[in-house]
PDB file of C-alpha atoms in Angstrom:
ATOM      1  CA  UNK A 662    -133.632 -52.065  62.871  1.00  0.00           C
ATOM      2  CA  UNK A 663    -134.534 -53.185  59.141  1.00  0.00           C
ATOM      3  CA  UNK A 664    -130.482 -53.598  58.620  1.00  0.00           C
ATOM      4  CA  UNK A 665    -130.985 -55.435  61.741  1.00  0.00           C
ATOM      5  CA  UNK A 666    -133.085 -57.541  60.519  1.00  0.00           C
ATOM      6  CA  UNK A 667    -131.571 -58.072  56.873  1.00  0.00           C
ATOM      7  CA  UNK A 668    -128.095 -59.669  58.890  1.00  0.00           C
ATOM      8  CA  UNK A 669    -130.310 -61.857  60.745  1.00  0.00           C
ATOM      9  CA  UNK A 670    -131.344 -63.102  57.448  1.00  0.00           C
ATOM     10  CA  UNK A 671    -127.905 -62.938  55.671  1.00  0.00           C
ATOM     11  CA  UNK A 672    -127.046 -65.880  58.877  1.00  0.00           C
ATOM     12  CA  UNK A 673    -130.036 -67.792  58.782  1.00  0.00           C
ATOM     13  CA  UNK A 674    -129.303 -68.539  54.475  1.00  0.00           C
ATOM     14  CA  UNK A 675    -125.862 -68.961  55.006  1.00  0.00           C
ATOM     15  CA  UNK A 676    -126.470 -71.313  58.007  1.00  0.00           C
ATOM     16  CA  UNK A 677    -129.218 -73.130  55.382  1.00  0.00           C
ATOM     17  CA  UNK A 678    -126.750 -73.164  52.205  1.00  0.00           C
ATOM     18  CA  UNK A 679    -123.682 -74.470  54.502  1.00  0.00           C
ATOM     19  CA  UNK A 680    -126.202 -77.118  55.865  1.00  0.00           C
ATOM     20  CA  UNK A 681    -127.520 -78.270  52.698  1.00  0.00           C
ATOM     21  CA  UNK A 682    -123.938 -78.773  51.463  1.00  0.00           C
ATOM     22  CA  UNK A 683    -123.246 -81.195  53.920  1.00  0.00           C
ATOM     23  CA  UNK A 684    -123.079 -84.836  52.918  1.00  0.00           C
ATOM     24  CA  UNK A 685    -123.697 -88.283  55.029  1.00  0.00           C
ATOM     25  CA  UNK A 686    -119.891 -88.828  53.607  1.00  0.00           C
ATOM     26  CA  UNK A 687    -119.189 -86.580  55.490  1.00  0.00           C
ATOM     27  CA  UNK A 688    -120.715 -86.900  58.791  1.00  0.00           C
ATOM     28  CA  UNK A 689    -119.473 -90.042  59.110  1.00  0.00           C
ATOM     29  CA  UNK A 690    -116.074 -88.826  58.763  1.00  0.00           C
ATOM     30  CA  UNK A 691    -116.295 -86.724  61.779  1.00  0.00           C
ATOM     31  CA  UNK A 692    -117.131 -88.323  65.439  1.00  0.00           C
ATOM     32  CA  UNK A 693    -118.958 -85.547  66.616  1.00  0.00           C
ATOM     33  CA  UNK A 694    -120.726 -84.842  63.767  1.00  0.00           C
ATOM     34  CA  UNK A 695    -121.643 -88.603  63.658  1.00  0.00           C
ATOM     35  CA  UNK A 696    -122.258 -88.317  67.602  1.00  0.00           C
ATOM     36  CA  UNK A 697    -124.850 -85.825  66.638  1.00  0.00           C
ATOM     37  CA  UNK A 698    -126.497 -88.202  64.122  1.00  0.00           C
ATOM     38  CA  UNK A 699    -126.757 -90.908  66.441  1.00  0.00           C
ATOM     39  CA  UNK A 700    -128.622 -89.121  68.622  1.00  0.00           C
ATOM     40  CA  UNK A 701    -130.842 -87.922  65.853  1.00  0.00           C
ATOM     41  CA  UNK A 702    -131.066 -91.805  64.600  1.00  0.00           C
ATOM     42  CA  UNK A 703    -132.092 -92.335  68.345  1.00  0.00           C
ATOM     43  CA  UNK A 704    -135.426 -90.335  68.317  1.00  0.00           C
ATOM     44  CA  UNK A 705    -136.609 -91.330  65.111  1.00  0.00           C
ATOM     45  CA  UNK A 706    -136.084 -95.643  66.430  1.00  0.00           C
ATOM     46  CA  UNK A 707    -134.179 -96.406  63.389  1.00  0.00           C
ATOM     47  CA  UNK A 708    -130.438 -96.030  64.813  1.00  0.00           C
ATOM     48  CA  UNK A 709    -130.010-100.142  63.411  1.00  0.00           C
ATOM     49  CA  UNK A 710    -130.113 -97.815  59.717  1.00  0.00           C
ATOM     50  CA  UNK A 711    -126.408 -96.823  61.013  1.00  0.00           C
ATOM     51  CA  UNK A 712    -124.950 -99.781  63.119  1.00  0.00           C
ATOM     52  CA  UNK A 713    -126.095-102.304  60.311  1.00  0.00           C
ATOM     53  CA  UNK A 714    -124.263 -99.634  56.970  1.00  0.00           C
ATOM     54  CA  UNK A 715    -121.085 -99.547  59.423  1.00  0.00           C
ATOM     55  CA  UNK A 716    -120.709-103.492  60.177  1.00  0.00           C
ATOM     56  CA  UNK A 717    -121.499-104.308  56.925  1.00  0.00           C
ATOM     57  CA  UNK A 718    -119.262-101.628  55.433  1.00  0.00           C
ATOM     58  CA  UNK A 719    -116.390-103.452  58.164  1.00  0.00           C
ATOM     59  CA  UNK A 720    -117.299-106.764  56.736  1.00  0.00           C
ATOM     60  CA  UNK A 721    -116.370-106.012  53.130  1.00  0.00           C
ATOM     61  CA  UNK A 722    -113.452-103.652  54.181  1.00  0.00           C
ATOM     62  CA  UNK A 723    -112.483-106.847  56.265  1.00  0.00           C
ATOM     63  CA  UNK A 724    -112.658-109.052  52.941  1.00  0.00           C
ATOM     64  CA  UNK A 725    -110.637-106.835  50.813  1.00  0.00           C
ATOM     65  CA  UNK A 726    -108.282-105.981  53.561  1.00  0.00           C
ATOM     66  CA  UNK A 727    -107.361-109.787  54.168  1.00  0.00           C
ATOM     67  CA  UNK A 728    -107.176-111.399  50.761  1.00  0.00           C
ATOM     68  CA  UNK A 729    -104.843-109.385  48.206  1.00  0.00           C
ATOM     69  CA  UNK A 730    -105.624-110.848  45.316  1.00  0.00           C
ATOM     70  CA  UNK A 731    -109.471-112.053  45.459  1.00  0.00           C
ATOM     71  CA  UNK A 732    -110.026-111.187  42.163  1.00  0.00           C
ATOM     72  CA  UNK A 733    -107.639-114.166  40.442  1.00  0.00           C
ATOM     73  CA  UNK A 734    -107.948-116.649  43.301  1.00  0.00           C
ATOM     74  CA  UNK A 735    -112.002-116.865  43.218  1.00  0.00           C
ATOM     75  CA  UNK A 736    -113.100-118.524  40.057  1.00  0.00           C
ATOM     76  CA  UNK A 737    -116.615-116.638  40.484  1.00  0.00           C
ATOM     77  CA  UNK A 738    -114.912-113.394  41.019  1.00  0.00           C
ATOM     78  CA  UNK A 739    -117.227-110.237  39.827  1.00  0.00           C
ATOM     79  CA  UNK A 740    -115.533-107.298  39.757  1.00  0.00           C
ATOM     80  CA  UNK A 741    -114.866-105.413  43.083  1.00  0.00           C
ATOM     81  CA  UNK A 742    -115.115-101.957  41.550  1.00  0.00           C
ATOM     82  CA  UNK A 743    -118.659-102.572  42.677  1.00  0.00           C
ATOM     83  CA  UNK A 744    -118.003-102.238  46.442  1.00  0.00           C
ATOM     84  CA  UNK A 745    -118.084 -98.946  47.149  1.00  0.00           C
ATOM     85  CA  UNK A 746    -116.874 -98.039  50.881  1.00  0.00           C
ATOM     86  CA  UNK A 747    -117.241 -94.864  53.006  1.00  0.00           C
ATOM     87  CA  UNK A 748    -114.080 -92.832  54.601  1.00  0.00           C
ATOM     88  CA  UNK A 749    -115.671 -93.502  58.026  1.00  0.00           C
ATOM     89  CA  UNK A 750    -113.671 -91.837  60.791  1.00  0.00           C
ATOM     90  CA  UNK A 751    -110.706 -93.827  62.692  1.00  0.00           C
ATOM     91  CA  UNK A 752    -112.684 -93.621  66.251  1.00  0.00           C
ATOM     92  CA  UNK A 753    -115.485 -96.405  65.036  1.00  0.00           C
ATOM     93  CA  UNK A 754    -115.527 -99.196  67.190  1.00  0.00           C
ATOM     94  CA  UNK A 755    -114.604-102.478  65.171  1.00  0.00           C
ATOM     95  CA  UNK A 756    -117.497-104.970  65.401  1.00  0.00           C
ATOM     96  CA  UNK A 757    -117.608-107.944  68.311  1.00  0.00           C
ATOM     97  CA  UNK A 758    -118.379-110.519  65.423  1.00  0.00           C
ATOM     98  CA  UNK A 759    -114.295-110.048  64.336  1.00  0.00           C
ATOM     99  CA  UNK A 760    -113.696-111.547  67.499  1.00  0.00           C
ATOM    100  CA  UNK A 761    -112.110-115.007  67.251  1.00  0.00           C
ATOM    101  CA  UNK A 762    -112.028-114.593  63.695  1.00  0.00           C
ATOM    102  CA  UNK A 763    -108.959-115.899  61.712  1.00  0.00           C
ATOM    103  CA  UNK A 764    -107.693-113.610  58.478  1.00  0.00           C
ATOM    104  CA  UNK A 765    -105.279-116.823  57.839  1.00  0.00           C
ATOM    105  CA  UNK A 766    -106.067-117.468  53.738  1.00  0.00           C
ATOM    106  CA  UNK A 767    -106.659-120.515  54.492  1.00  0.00           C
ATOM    107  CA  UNK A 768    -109.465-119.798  56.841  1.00  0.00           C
ATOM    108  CA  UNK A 769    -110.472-117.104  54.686  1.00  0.00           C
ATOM    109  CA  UNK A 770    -113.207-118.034  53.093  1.00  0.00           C
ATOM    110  CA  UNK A 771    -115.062-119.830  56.099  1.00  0.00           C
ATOM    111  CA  UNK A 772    -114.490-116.414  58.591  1.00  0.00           C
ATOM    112  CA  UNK A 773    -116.366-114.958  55.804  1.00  0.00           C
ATOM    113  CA  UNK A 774    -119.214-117.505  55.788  1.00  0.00           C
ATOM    114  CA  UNK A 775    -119.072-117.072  59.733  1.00  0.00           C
ATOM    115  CA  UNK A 776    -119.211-113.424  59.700  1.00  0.00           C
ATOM    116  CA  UNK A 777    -121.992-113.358  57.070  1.00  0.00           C
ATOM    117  CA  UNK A 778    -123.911-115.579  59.475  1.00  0.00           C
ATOM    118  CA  UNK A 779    -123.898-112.701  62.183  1.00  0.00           C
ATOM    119  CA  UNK A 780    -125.041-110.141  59.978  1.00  0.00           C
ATOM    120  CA  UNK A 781    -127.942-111.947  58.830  1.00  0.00           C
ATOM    121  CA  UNK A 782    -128.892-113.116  62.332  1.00  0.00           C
ATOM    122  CA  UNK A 783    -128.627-109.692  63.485  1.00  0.00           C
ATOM    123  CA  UNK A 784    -129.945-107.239  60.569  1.00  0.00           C
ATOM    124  CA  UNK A 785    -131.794-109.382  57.988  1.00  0.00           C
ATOM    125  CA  UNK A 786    -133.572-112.620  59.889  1.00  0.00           C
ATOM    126  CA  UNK A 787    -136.814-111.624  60.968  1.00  0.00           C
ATOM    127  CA  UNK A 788    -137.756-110.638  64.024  1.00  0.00           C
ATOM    128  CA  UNK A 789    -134.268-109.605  64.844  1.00  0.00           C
ATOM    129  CA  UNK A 790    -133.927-107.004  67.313  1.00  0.00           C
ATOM    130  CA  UNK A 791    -132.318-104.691  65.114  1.00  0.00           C
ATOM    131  CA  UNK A 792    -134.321-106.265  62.298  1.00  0.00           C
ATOM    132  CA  UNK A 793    -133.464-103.406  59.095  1.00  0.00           C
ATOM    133  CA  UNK A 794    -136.462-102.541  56.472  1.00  0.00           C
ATOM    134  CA  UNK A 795    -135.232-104.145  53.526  1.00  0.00           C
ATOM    135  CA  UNK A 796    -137.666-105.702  50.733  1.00  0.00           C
ATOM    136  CA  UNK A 797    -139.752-109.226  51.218  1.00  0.00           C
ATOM    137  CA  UNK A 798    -137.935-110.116  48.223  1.00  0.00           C
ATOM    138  CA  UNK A 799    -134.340-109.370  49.268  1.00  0.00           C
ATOM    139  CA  UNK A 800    -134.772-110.585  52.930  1.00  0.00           C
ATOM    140  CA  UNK A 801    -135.907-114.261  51.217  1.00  0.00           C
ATOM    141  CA  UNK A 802    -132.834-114.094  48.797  1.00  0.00           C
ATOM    142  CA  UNK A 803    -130.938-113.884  51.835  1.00  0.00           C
ATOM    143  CA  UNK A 804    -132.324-116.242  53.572  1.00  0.00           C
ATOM    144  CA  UNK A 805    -131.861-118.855  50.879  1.00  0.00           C
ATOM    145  CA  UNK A 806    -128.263-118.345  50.790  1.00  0.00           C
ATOM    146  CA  UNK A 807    -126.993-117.893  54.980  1.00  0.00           C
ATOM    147  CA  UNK A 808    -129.866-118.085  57.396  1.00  0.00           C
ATOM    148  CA  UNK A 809    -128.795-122.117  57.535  1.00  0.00           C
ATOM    149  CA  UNK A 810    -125.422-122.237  59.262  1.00  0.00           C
ATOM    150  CA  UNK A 811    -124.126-125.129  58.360  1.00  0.00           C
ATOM    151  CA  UNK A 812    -125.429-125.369  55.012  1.00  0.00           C
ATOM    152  CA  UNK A 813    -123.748-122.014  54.266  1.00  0.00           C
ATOM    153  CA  UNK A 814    -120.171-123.419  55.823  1.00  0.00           C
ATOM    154  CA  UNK A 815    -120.414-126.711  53.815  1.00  0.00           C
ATOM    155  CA  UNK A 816    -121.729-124.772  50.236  1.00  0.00           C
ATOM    156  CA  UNK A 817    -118.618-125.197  48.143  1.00  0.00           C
ATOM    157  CA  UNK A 818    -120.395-122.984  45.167  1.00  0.00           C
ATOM    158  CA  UNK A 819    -120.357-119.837  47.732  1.00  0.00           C
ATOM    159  CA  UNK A 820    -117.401-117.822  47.013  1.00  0.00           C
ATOM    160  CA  UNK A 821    -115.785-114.739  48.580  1.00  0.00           C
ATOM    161  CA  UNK A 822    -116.725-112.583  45.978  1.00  0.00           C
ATOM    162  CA  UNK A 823    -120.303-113.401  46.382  1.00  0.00           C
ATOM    163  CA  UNK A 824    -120.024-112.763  49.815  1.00  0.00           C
ATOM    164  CA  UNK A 825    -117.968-109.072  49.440  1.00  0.00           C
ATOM    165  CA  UNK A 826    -121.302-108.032  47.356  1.00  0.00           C
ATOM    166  CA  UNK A 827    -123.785-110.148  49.219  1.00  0.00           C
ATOM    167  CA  UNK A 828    -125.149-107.418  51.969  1.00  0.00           C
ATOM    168  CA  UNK A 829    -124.452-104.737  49.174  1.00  0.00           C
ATOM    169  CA  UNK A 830    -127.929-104.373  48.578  1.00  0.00           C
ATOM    170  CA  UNK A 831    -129.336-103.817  51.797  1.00  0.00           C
ATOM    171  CA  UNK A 832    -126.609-101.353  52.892  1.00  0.00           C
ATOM    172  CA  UNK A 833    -127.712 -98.963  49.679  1.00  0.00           C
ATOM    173  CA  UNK A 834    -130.892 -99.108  51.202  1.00  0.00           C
ATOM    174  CA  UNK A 835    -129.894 -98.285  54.478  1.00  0.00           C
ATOM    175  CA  UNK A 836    -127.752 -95.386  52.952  1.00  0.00           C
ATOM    176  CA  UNK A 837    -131.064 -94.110  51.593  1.00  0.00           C
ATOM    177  CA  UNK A 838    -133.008 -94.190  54.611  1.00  0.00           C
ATOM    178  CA  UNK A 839    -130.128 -92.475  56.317  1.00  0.00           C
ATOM    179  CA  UNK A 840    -129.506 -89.691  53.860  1.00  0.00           C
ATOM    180  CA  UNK A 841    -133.494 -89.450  54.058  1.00  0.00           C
ATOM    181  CA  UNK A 842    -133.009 -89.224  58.099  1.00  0.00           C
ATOM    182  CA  UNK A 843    -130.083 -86.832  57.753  1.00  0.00           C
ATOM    183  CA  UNK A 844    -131.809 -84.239  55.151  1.00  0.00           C
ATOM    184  CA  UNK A 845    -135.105 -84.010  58.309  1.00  0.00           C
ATOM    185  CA  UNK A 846    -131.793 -83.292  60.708  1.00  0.00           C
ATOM    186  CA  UNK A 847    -130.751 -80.732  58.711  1.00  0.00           C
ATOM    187  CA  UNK A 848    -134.511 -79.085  59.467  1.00  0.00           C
ATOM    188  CA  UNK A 849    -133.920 -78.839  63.258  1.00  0.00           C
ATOM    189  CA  UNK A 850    -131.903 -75.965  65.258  1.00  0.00           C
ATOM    190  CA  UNK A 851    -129.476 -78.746  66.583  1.00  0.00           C
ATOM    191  CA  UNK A 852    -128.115 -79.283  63.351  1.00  0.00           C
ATOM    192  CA  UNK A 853    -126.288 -75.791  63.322  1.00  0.00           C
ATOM    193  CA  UNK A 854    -123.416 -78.217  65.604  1.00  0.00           C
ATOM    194  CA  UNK A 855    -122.961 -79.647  62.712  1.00  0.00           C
ATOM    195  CA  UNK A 856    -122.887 -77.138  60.255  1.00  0.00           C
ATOM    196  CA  UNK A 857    -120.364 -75.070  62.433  1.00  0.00           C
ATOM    197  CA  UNK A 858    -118.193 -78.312  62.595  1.00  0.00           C
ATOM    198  CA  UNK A 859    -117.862 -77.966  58.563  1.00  0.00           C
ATOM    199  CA  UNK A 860    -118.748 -74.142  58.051  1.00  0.00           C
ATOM    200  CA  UNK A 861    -116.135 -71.250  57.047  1.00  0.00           C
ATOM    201  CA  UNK A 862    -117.362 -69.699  59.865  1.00  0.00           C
ATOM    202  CA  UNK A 863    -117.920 -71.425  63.356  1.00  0.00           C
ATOM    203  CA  UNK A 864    -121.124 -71.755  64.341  1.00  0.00           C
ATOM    204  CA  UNK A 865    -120.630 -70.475  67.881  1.00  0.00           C
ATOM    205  CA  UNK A 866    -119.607 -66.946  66.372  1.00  0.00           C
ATOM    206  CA  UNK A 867    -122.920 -66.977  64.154  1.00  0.00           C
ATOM    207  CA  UNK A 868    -124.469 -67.630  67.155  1.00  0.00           C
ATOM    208  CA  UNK A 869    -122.919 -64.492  69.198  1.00  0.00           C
ATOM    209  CA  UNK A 870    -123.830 -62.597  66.465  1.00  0.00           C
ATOM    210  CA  UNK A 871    -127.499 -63.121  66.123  1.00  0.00           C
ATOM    211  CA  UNK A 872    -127.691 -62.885  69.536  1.00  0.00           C
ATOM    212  CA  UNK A 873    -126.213 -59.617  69.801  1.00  0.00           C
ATOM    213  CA  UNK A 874    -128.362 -58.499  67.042  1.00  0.00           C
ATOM    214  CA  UNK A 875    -131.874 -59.873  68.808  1.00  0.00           C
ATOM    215  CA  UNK A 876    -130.642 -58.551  72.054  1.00  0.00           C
ATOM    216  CA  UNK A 877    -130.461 -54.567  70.038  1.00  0.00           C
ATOM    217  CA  UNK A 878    -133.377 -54.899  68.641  1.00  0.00           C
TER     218      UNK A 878
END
């Protein structure tokens, strides 16, 4: 019974070490792994943390995607080294505000404006309904630069650089509160889905095997 005892042990650290070795990189990388956030996300009320880091992670892939050379066309360039994107799976829904949006270069820079628009109407305005917990400080800086539509479409000095980095900020943030949401996942039973979706061995079998074990005891 003791070496019983000593295997259910042995599965319960190896289930914790594979768990803890699992990154949000990662999850996000997998639809059912991400499937199994979500639904996480969904009974802690902060599932805006992960619609707001994908759409603005779309927005800046959508930037770099459509303009080849952004770095010697925008006089305010900064470098884009400082964008860093995810390897989010391919089964991600692309966001509704790409809808009706040109990628002509021409039209480049206003889609951007447009697009940059949405997300603050959506994530950063106040009251919003998926309103994100950023700082005071950022949401005004925001504000001040795209919460007025037309002023943003008609500012000459706003350039597509500024506007790859310009939700930067508040998508760290959102990374933190998710990697903060994932590591309390991690402390529930449910999360063994996950680690079996990444583990050497399958979860289902560690499963059988503690079960077998309880049921000799």
């Amino acid at each position: 019974m003791k070496t019983d005892v000593l295997k259910l042990e042995n599965i319960a650290t190896n289930i914790k070490t594979e768990a803890s070795a699992i990154t949000l990189n990662q999850i996000l990388s997998k639809k059912m792994a991400m499937d199994e956030l979500v639904a996480h996300l969904f009974t802690e009320y902060s599932i805006e943390c992960l619609v707001s880091f994908i759409e603005i992670e779309q927005y800046q892939k959508w930037i770099m995607d459509n303009d080849f050379d952004v770095t010697t066309k925008d006089v305010h360039h900064k470098p884009l080294n400082n964008v860093k994107l995810i390897d989010a799976h391919d089964d991600i829904p692309q966001s509704l505000m790409f809808e009706n949006i040109s990628s002509d270069s021409d039209d480049l820079l206003q889609s951007a404006k447009l697009m940059a628009f949405k997300l603050y109407q959506k994530y950063i305005e106040h009251g919003s309904e998926l309103e994100i917990n950023i700082s005071s400080a950022l949401r005004k800086q925001l504000k001040n630069i795209v919460s007025d539509k037309q002023k943003l479409m008609e500012n000459i000095n706003v350039s597509l650089n500024e506007l790859l980095l310009l939700f930067d900020k508040p998508k760290n943030e959102m990374r933190l509160l998710l990697n903060y949401s994932h590591t309390r996942f991690k402390q529930k039973t449910e999360y063994t889905k996950i680690v079996g979706m990444f583990a050497n061995t399958p979860t289902s079998h560690l499963r059988r095997v503690s079960i077998s074990i309880v049921n000799n005891l």
